[in-house]
PDB file of C-alpha atoms in Angstrom:
ATOM      1  CA  GLY V   3     -11.255   2.931  12.078  1.00  0.00           C
ATOM      2  CA  GLU V   4      -8.445   5.021  10.664  1.00  0.00           C
ATOM      3  CA  ASN V   5      -9.124   7.399   7.785  1.00  0.00           C
ATOM      4  CA  VAL V   6      -6.346   9.055   5.800  1.00  0.00           C
ATOM      5  CA  GLU V   7      -6.982  12.056   3.580  1.00  0.00           C
ATOM      6  CA  GLN V   8      -4.337  13.072   1.024  1.00  0.00           C
ATOM      7  CA  HIS V   9      -3.979  16.308  -0.926  1.00  0.00           C
ATOM      8  CA  PRO V  10      -3.565  17.305  -3.643  1.00  0.00           C
ATOM      9  CA  SER V  11      -4.696  14.495  -5.918  1.00  0.00           C
ATOM     10  CA  THR V  12      -2.524  15.848  -8.736  1.00  0.00           C
ATOM     11  CA  LEU V  13       0.525  18.076  -8.621  1.00  0.00           C
ATOM     12  CA  SER V  14       2.546  19.437 -11.498  1.00  0.00           C
ATOM     13  CA  VAL V  15       5.887  21.177 -10.928  1.00  0.00           C
ATOM     14  CA  GLN V  16       8.833  22.333 -12.984  1.00  0.00           C
ATOM     15  CA  GLU V  17      12.091  20.460 -12.689  1.00  0.00           C
ATOM     16  CA  GLY V  18      14.115  21.873  -9.832  1.00  0.00           C
ATOM     17  CA  ASP V  19      11.097  23.123  -7.910  1.00  0.00           C
ATOM     18  CA  SER V  20       9.929  21.665  -4.606  1.00  0.00           C
ATOM     19  CA  ALA V  21       6.828  19.515  -4.170  1.00  0.00           C
ATOM     20  CA  VAL V  22       4.760  19.093  -1.021  1.00  0.00           C
ATOM     21  CA  ILE V  23       2.087  16.463  -0.424  1.00  0.00           C
ATOM     22  CA  LYS V  24      -0.052  16.592   2.699  1.00  0.00           C
ATOM     23  CA  CYS V  25      -1.969  13.927   4.601  1.00  0.00           C
ATOM     24  CA  THR V  26      -4.235  13.982   7.610  1.00  0.00           C
ATOM     25  CA  TYR V  27      -5.251  11.028   9.741  1.00  0.00           C
ATOM     26  CA  SER V  28      -8.092  10.470  12.149  1.00  0.00           C
ATOM     27  CA  ASP V  29      -6.891   7.902  14.697  1.00  0.00           C
ATOM     28  CA  SER V  30      -4.799   9.497  17.434  1.00  0.00           C
ATOM     29  CA  ALA V  31      -3.357   6.038  18.225  1.00  0.00           C
ATOM     30  CA  SER V  32      -1.575   5.916  14.858  1.00  0.00           C
ATOM     31  CA  ASN V  33       2.178   6.079  15.314  1.00  0.00           C
ATOM     32  CA  TYR V  34       3.741   4.903  12.067  1.00  0.00           C
ATOM     33  CA  PHE V  35       3.549   6.906   8.825  1.00  0.00           C
ATOM     34  CA  PRO V  36       5.188   5.546   5.678  1.00  0.00           C
ATOM     35  CA  TRP V  37       5.240   7.007   2.179  1.00  0.00           C
ATOM     36  CA  TYR V  38       5.203   4.902  -0.954  1.00  0.00           C
ATOM     37  CA  LYS V  39       6.107   5.805  -4.530  1.00  0.00           C
ATOM     38  CA  GLN V  40       4.479   3.979  -7.407  1.00  0.00           C
ATOM     39  CA  GLU V  41       5.803   4.526 -10.895  1.00  0.00           C
ATOM     40  CA  LEU V  42       3.544   3.725 -13.820  1.00  0.00           C
ATOM     41  CA  GLY V  43       3.047  -0.016 -14.149  1.00  0.00           C
ATOM     42  CA  LYS V  44       5.214  -0.810 -11.146  1.00  0.00           C
ATOM     43  CA  ARG V  45       4.688  -1.823  -7.548  1.00  0.00           C
ATOM     44  CA  PRO V  46       4.511   0.681  -4.693  1.00  0.00           C
ATOM     45  CA  GLN V  47       7.886   1.104  -2.993  1.00  0.00           C
ATOM     46  CA  LEU V  48       8.594   2.480   0.452  1.00  0.00           C
ATOM     47  CA  ILE V  49      10.612   5.689   0.143  1.00  0.00           C
ATOM     48  CA  ILE V  50      10.573   7.071   3.674  1.00  0.00           C
ATOM     49  CA  ASP V  51       8.734   6.614   6.937  1.00  0.00           C
ATOM     50  CA  ILE V  52       8.400   8.406  10.249  1.00  0.00           C
ATOM     51  CA  ARG V  53       7.333   7.349  13.705  1.00  0.00           C
ATOM     52  CA  SER V  54       5.412   9.388  16.193  1.00  0.00           C
ATOM     53  CA  ASN V  55       8.374  10.057  18.464  1.00  0.00           C
ATOM     54  CA  VAL V  56      10.054  12.055  15.678  1.00  0.00           C
ATOM     55  CA  GLY V  57       8.934  15.367  14.171  1.00  0.00           C
ATOM     56  CA  GLU V  58      10.991  15.316  10.986  1.00  0.00           C
ATOM     57  CA  LYS V  59      13.087  12.906   8.995  1.00  0.00           C
ATOM     58  CA  LYS V  60      15.251  13.534   5.932  1.00  0.00           C
ATOM     59  CA  ASP V  61      16.783  11.327   3.280  1.00  0.00           C
ATOM     60  CA  GLN V  62      18.673  13.286   0.632  1.00  0.00           C
ATOM     61  CA  ARG V  63      16.048  15.268  -1.337  1.00  0.00           C
ATOM     62  CA  ILE V  64      13.098  13.769   0.540  1.00  0.00           C
ATOM     63  CA  ALA V  65      11.816  14.801   3.944  1.00  0.00           C
ATOM     64  CA  VAL V  66       8.740  14.000   5.972  1.00  0.00           C
ATOM     65  CA  THR V  67       7.300  16.089   8.793  1.00  0.00           C
ATOM     66  CA  LEU V  68       4.765  15.031  11.395  1.00  0.00           C
ATOM     67  CA  ASN V  69       2.484  17.140  13.552  1.00  0.00           C
ATOM     68  CA  LYS V  70       0.822  14.801  16.034  1.00  0.00           C
ATOM     69  CA  THR V  71      -1.280  17.510  17.618  1.00  0.00           C
ATOM     70  CA  ALA V  72      -2.862  18.439  14.315  1.00  0.00           C
ATOM     71  CA  LYS V  73      -2.765  14.837  13.071  1.00  0.00           C
ATOM     72  CA  HIS V  74      -1.113  15.639   9.804  1.00  0.00           C
ATOM     73  CA  PHE V  75       2.094  14.717   8.053  1.00  0.00           C
ATOM     74  CA  SER V  76       3.702  15.884   4.847  1.00  0.00           C
ATOM     75  CA  LEU V  77       6.168  14.731   2.212  1.00  0.00           C
ATOM     76  CA  HIS V  78       8.608  17.290   0.873  1.00  0.00           C
ATOM     77  CA  ILE V  79      10.657  16.699  -2.263  1.00  0.00           C
ATOM     78  CA  THR V  80      13.280  19.305  -3.099  1.00  0.00           C
ATOM     79  CA  GLU V  81      15.063  19.876  -6.413  1.00  0.00           C
ATOM     80  CA  THR V  82      12.558  17.676  -8.229  1.00  0.00           C
ATOM     81  CA  GLN V  83      13.691  15.650 -11.224  1.00  0.00           C
ATOM     82  CA  PRO V  84      11.670  14.013 -14.026  1.00  0.00           C
ATOM     83  CA  GLU V  85      12.281  10.599 -12.442  1.00  0.00           C
ATOM     84  CA  ASP V  86      10.337  11.782  -9.388  1.00  0.00           C
ATOM     85  CA  SER V  87       7.199  11.639 -11.543  1.00  0.00           C
ATOM     86  CA  ALA V  88       4.971   8.963  -9.996  1.00  0.00           C
ATOM     87  CA  VAL V  89       1.979   8.436  -7.729  1.00  0.00           C
ATOM     88  CA  TYR V  90       2.794   8.958  -4.066  1.00  0.00           C
ATOM     89  CA  PHE V  91       0.766   7.353  -1.285  1.00  0.00           C
ATOM     90  CA  CYS V  92       0.823   8.214   2.379  1.00  0.00           C
ATOM     91  CA  ALA V  93      -0.288   5.703   4.978  1.00  0.00           C
ATOM     92  CA  ALA V  94      -0.847   5.408   8.708  1.00  0.00           C
ATOM     93  CA  SER V  95      -1.043   2.638  11.238  1.00  0.00           C
ATOM     94  CA  ASN V  96      -0.888   1.871  14.918  1.00  0.00           C
ATOM     95  CA  SER V  97       2.211  -0.280  14.777  1.00  0.00           C
ATOM     96  CA  GLY V  98       1.706  -1.551  18.299  1.00  0.00           C
ATOM     97  CA  GLY V  99      -1.954  -2.198  17.894  1.00  0.00           C
ATOM     98  CA  SER V 100      -3.907  -5.209  16.801  1.00  0.00           C
ATOM     99  CA  ASN V 101      -5.397  -4.076  13.492  1.00  0.00           C
ATOM    100  CA  TYR V 102      -2.286  -5.157  11.552  1.00  0.00           C
ATOM    101  CA  LYS V 103      -2.896  -2.945   8.542  1.00  0.00           C
ATOM    102  CA  LEU V 104      -1.765   0.222   6.842  1.00  0.00           C
ATOM    103  CA  THR V 105      -4.498   2.647   5.841  1.00  0.00           C
ATOM    104  CA  PHE V 106      -3.555   4.516   2.672  1.00  0.00           C
ATOM    105  CA  GLY V 107      -4.474   7.877   1.277  1.00  0.00           C
ATOM    106  CA  LYS V 108      -5.866   7.908  -2.255  1.00  0.00           C
ATOM    107  CA  GLY V 109      -2.594   9.036  -3.781  1.00  0.00           C
ATOM    108  CA  THR V 110      -1.056  12.089  -5.449  1.00  0.00           C
ATOM    109  CA  LEU V 111       0.017  12.007  -9.074  1.00  0.00           C
ATOM    110  CA  LEU V 112       3.184  14.093  -9.241  1.00  0.00           C
ATOM    111  CA  THR V 113       4.360  15.236 -12.656  1.00  0.00           C
ATOM    112  CA  VAL V 114       7.753  16.894 -12.951  1.00  0.00           C
ATOM    113  CA  ASN V 115       8.065  18.815 -16.192  1.00  0.00           C
ATOM    114  CA  PRO V 116      11.552  19.137 -17.707  1.00  0.00           C
TER     115      PRO V 116
ATOM    116  CA  LYS Z  59      17.135 -12.016  -1.761  1.00  0.00           C
ATOM    117  CA  ALA Z  60      13.990 -12.626  -3.805  1.00  0.00           C
ATOM    118  CA  GLY Z  61      11.175 -10.125  -3.490  1.00  0.00           C
ATOM    119  CA  VAL Z  62       7.477 -10.703  -3.138  1.00  0.00           C
ATOM    120  CA  THR Z  63       6.263 -12.852  -6.015  1.00  0.00           C
ATOM    121  CA  GLN Z  64       2.718 -12.732  -7.287  1.00  0.00           C
ATOM    122  CA  THR Z  65       1.255 -15.016  -9.893  1.00  0.00           C
ATOM    123  CA  PRO Z  66      -0.205 -14.727 -12.390  1.00  0.00           C
ATOM    124  CA  ARG Z  67       0.669 -11.180 -13.510  1.00  0.00           C
ATOM    125  CA  TYR Z  68      -2.384 -10.836 -15.712  1.00  0.00           C
ATOM    126  CA  LEU Z  69      -5.731 -12.569 -15.730  1.00  0.00           C
ATOM    127  CA  ILE Z  70      -8.898 -12.193 -17.766  1.00  0.00           C
ATOM    128  CA  LYS Z  71     -12.036 -13.789 -16.407  1.00  0.00           C
ATOM    129  CA  THR Z  72     -15.721 -13.781 -17.223  1.00  0.00           C
ATOM    130  CA  ARG Z  73     -18.441 -12.561 -14.882  1.00  0.00           C
ATOM    131  CA  GLY Z  74     -19.600 -15.305 -12.568  1.00  0.00           C
ATOM    132  CA  GLN Z  75     -16.327 -17.208 -12.639  1.00  0.00           C
ATOM    133  CA  GLN Z  76     -13.974 -17.526  -9.710  1.00  0.00           C
ATOM    134  CA  VAL Z  77     -10.264 -16.773  -9.521  1.00  0.00           C
ATOM    135  CA  THR Z  78      -7.357 -17.639  -7.260  1.00  0.00           C
ATOM    136  CA  LEU Z  79      -4.313 -15.402  -6.928  1.00  0.00           C
ATOM    137  CA  SER Z  80      -1.039 -16.448  -5.345  1.00  0.00           C
ATOM    138  CA  CYS Z  81       1.580 -14.604  -3.331  1.00  0.00           C
ATOM    139  CA  SER Z  82       4.970 -15.790  -2.098  1.00  0.00           C
ATOM    140  CA  PRO Z  83       6.423 -13.418   0.510  1.00  0.00           C
ATOM    141  CA  ILE Z  84      10.045 -12.566   1.056  1.00  0.00           C
ATOM    142  CA  SER Z  85      11.814 -15.430   2.775  1.00  0.00           C
ATOM    143  CA  GLY Z  86      11.403 -15.091   6.520  1.00  0.00           C
ATOM    144  CA  HIS Z  87       8.432 -12.737   6.293  1.00  0.00           C
ATOM    145  CA  ARG Z  88       5.426 -14.230   8.012  1.00  0.00           C
ATOM    146  CA  SER Z  89       2.885 -11.450   7.576  1.00  0.00           C
ATOM    147  CA  VAL Z  90       1.089 -11.209   4.239  1.00  0.00           C
ATOM    148  CA  SER Z  91      -1.446  -8.532   3.387  1.00  0.00           C
ATOM    149  CA  TRP Z  92      -3.632  -8.094   0.344  1.00  0.00           C
ATOM    150  CA  TYR Z  93      -4.834  -4.843  -1.185  1.00  0.00           C
ATOM    151  CA  GLN Z  94      -7.099  -3.977  -4.084  1.00  0.00           C
ATOM    152  CA  GLN Z  95      -5.948  -1.027  -6.159  1.00  0.00           C
ATOM    153  CA  THR Z  96      -8.337   0.839  -8.441  1.00  0.00           C
ATOM    154  CA  PRO Z  97      -7.984   4.318  -9.985  1.00  0.00           C
ATOM    155  CA  GLY Z  98     -10.882   5.766  -8.032  1.00  0.00           C
ATOM    156  CA  GLN Z  99     -10.401   4.143  -4.635  1.00  0.00           C
ATOM    157  CA  GLY Z 100      -6.651   3.849  -4.257  1.00  0.00           C
ATOM    158  CA  LEU Z 101      -5.298   1.012  -2.119  1.00  0.00           C
ATOM    159  CA  GLN Z 102      -8.012  -0.743  -0.174  1.00  0.00           C
ATOM    160  CA  PHE Z 103      -7.211  -3.331   2.471  1.00  0.00           C
ATOM    161  CA  LEU Z 104      -8.574  -6.822   1.899  1.00  0.00           C
ATOM    162  CA  PHE Z 105      -7.030  -8.957   4.657  1.00  0.00           C
ATOM    163  CA  GLU Z 106      -3.872  -9.800   6.545  1.00  0.00           C
ATOM    164  CA  TYR Z 107      -2.474 -13.174   7.536  1.00  0.00           C
ATOM    165  CA  PHE Z 108       0.178 -14.192  10.015  1.00  0.00           C
ATOM    166  CA  SER Z 109       1.140 -17.769  10.811  1.00  0.00           C
ATOM    167  CA  GLU Z 110      -1.824 -19.094   8.847  1.00  0.00           C
ATOM    168  CA  THR Z 111      -4.293 -16.958  10.823  1.00  0.00           C
ATOM    169  CA  GLN Z 112      -6.349 -14.113   9.418  1.00  0.00           C
ATOM    170  CA  ARG Z 113      -5.861 -11.263  11.856  1.00  0.00           C
ATOM    171  CA  ASN Z 114      -7.817  -8.544  10.097  1.00  0.00           C
ATOM    172  CA  LYS Z 115     -10.277  -8.231   7.262  1.00  0.00           C
ATOM    173  CA  GLY Z 116     -11.335  -5.183   5.283  1.00  0.00           C
ATOM    174  CA  ASN Z 117     -14.794  -4.155   4.166  1.00  0.00           C
ATOM    175  CA  PHE Z 118     -15.183  -6.462   1.217  1.00  0.00           C
ATOM    176  CA  PRO Z 119     -18.016  -8.922   0.576  1.00  0.00           C
ATOM    177  CA  GLY Z 120     -17.686 -12.566   1.522  1.00  0.00           C
ATOM    178  CA  ARG Z 121     -16.876 -13.395  -2.113  1.00  0.00           C
ATOM    179  CA  PHE Z 122     -13.338 -12.334  -1.257  1.00  0.00           C
ATOM    180  CA  SER Z 123     -11.465 -14.858   0.820  1.00  0.00           C
ATOM    181  CA  GLY Z 124      -7.914 -15.858   1.496  1.00  0.00           C
ATOM    182  CA  ARG Z 125      -5.650 -18.248   3.272  1.00  0.00           C
ATOM    183  CA  GLN Z 126      -2.049 -18.683   4.247  1.00  0.00           C
ATOM    184  CA  PHE Z 127      -0.020 -21.842   4.217  1.00  0.00           C
ATOM    185  CA  SER Z 128       2.598 -23.074   6.674  1.00  0.00           C
ATOM    186  CA  ASN Z 129       5.390 -21.783   4.395  1.00  0.00           C
ATOM    187  CA  SER Z 130       3.790 -18.288   4.564  1.00  0.00           C
ATOM    188  CA  ARG Z 131       2.650 -18.372   0.948  1.00  0.00           C
ATOM    189  CA  SER Z 132      -0.814 -16.917   0.616  1.00  0.00           C
ATOM    190  CA  GLU Z 133      -3.694 -17.175  -1.805  1.00  0.00           C
ATOM    191  CA  MET Z 134      -6.759 -15.052  -2.265  1.00  0.00           C
ATOM    192  CA  ASN Z 135      -9.900 -16.204  -3.957  1.00  0.00           C
ATOM    193  CA  VAL Z 136     -12.717 -14.212  -5.490  1.00  0.00           C
ATOM    194  CA  SER Z 137     -15.892 -16.109  -6.315  1.00  0.00           C
ATOM    195  CA  THR Z 138     -18.768 -15.083  -8.566  1.00  0.00           C
ATOM    196  CA  LEU Z 139     -16.724 -12.363 -10.245  1.00  0.00           C
ATOM    197  CA  GLU Z 140     -18.325  -9.020 -11.016  1.00  0.00           C
ATOM    198  CA  LEU Z 141     -17.192  -6.339 -13.463  1.00  0.00           C
ATOM    199  CA  GLY Z 142     -16.314  -4.115 -10.518  1.00  0.00           C
ATOM    200  CA  ASP Z 143     -13.743  -6.631  -9.322  1.00  0.00           C
ATOM    201  CA  SER Z 144     -11.457  -5.568 -12.155  1.00  0.00           C
ATOM    202  CA  ALA Z 145      -8.410  -4.153 -10.400  1.00  0.00           C
ATOM    203  CA  LEU Z 146      -4.769  -4.592  -9.567  1.00  0.00           C
ATOM    204  CA  TYR Z 147      -4.451  -6.938  -6.586  1.00  0.00           C
ATOM    205  CA  LEU Z 148      -1.336  -6.309  -4.572  1.00  0.00           C
ATOM    206  CA  CYS Z 149       0.208  -8.561  -2.010  1.00  0.00           C
ATOM    207  CA  ALA Z 150       2.649  -7.219   0.559  1.00  0.00           C
ATOM    208  CA  SER Z 151       4.837  -8.951   3.087  1.00  0.00           C
ATOM    209  CA  SER Z 152       6.319  -7.739   6.325  1.00  0.00           C
ATOM    210  CA  PRO Z 153       8.991  -9.133   8.625  1.00  0.00           C
ATOM    211  CA  SER Z 154       7.220  -8.114  11.763  1.00  0.00           C
ATOM    212  CA  THR Z 155       4.212  -9.140  13.777  1.00  0.00           C
ATOM    213  CA  THR Z 156       3.078  -5.518  13.476  1.00  0.00           C
ATOM    214  CA  THR Z 157       3.166  -2.891  10.749  1.00  0.00           C
ATOM    215  CA  ARG Z 158       6.130  -1.043  12.252  1.00  0.00           C
ATOM    216  CA  TYR Z 159       8.489  -1.852   9.381  1.00  0.00           C
ATOM    217  CA  GLY Z 160       6.127  -1.189   6.536  1.00  0.00           C
ATOM    218  CA  TYR Z 161       5.491  -3.445   3.624  1.00  0.00           C
ATOM    219  CA  THR Z 162       7.302  -4.767   0.594  1.00  0.00           C
ATOM    220  CA  PHE Z 163       4.830  -5.065  -2.222  1.00  0.00           C
ATOM    221  CA  GLY Z 164       4.730  -7.548  -5.035  1.00  0.00           C
ATOM    222  CA  SER Z 165       4.163  -6.415  -8.615  1.00  0.00           C
ATOM    223  CA  GLY Z 166       0.532  -7.371  -8.437  1.00  0.00           C
ATOM    224  CA  THR Z 167      -1.968  -9.368 -10.442  1.00  0.00           C
ATOM    225  CA  ARG Z 168      -3.989  -7.352 -12.934  1.00  0.00           C
ATOM    226  CA  LEU Z 169      -7.466  -8.900 -13.003  1.00  0.00           C
ATOM    227  CA  THR Z 170      -9.872  -7.965 -15.778  1.00  0.00           C
ATOM    228  CA  VAL Z 171     -13.447  -9.202 -15.570  1.00  0.00           C
ATOM    229  CA  VAL Z 172     -15.398  -9.145 -18.832  1.00  0.00           C
TER     230      VAL Z 172
END
């Protein structure tokens, strides 16, 4: 089955700096890669996703890149703000397949220091 | 539009007891997935239901079971509770027959086993 590795497990940056979180996946059939943000005591929320026919996707200060050959994808947050502090999870799935599940990385605790 | 509703929010049980958790998906969503979230293991897949059928099951013991009703509401049951079952149990719903649109998570049920 799919295995998703996520690094780093913790990341501390100064406000205004950029943050990068990286994930690798094992199943070459995976074609859908969402990212979730979970603030303390709250539910995970989808912040951005990318599909395998696209190499990069941006939404304001957030961008995700995908390298299918290397089987890795990354989340980039620019101009970080204290409200970006949260745990971020990457995930992968074969959206056309029959396993009907997202496999998640173990998460990255991002702390943005004012 | 109402989100994913999980009840109860908090639960304290004793070892050996059983527990039932409930999840009401977003109206019109027919896929419901369950995840166990713990600090060390991240988000681990329990099972997924669509139209009252379990389509996939994670690597959890048979003490963990679930079902889905005709109105798409889902329940999960854990029998013979163990201390290690203490976790946040998250339910997620999806509008699609596949994972291609990601999930919307509920706020979870925090289960503590003493």
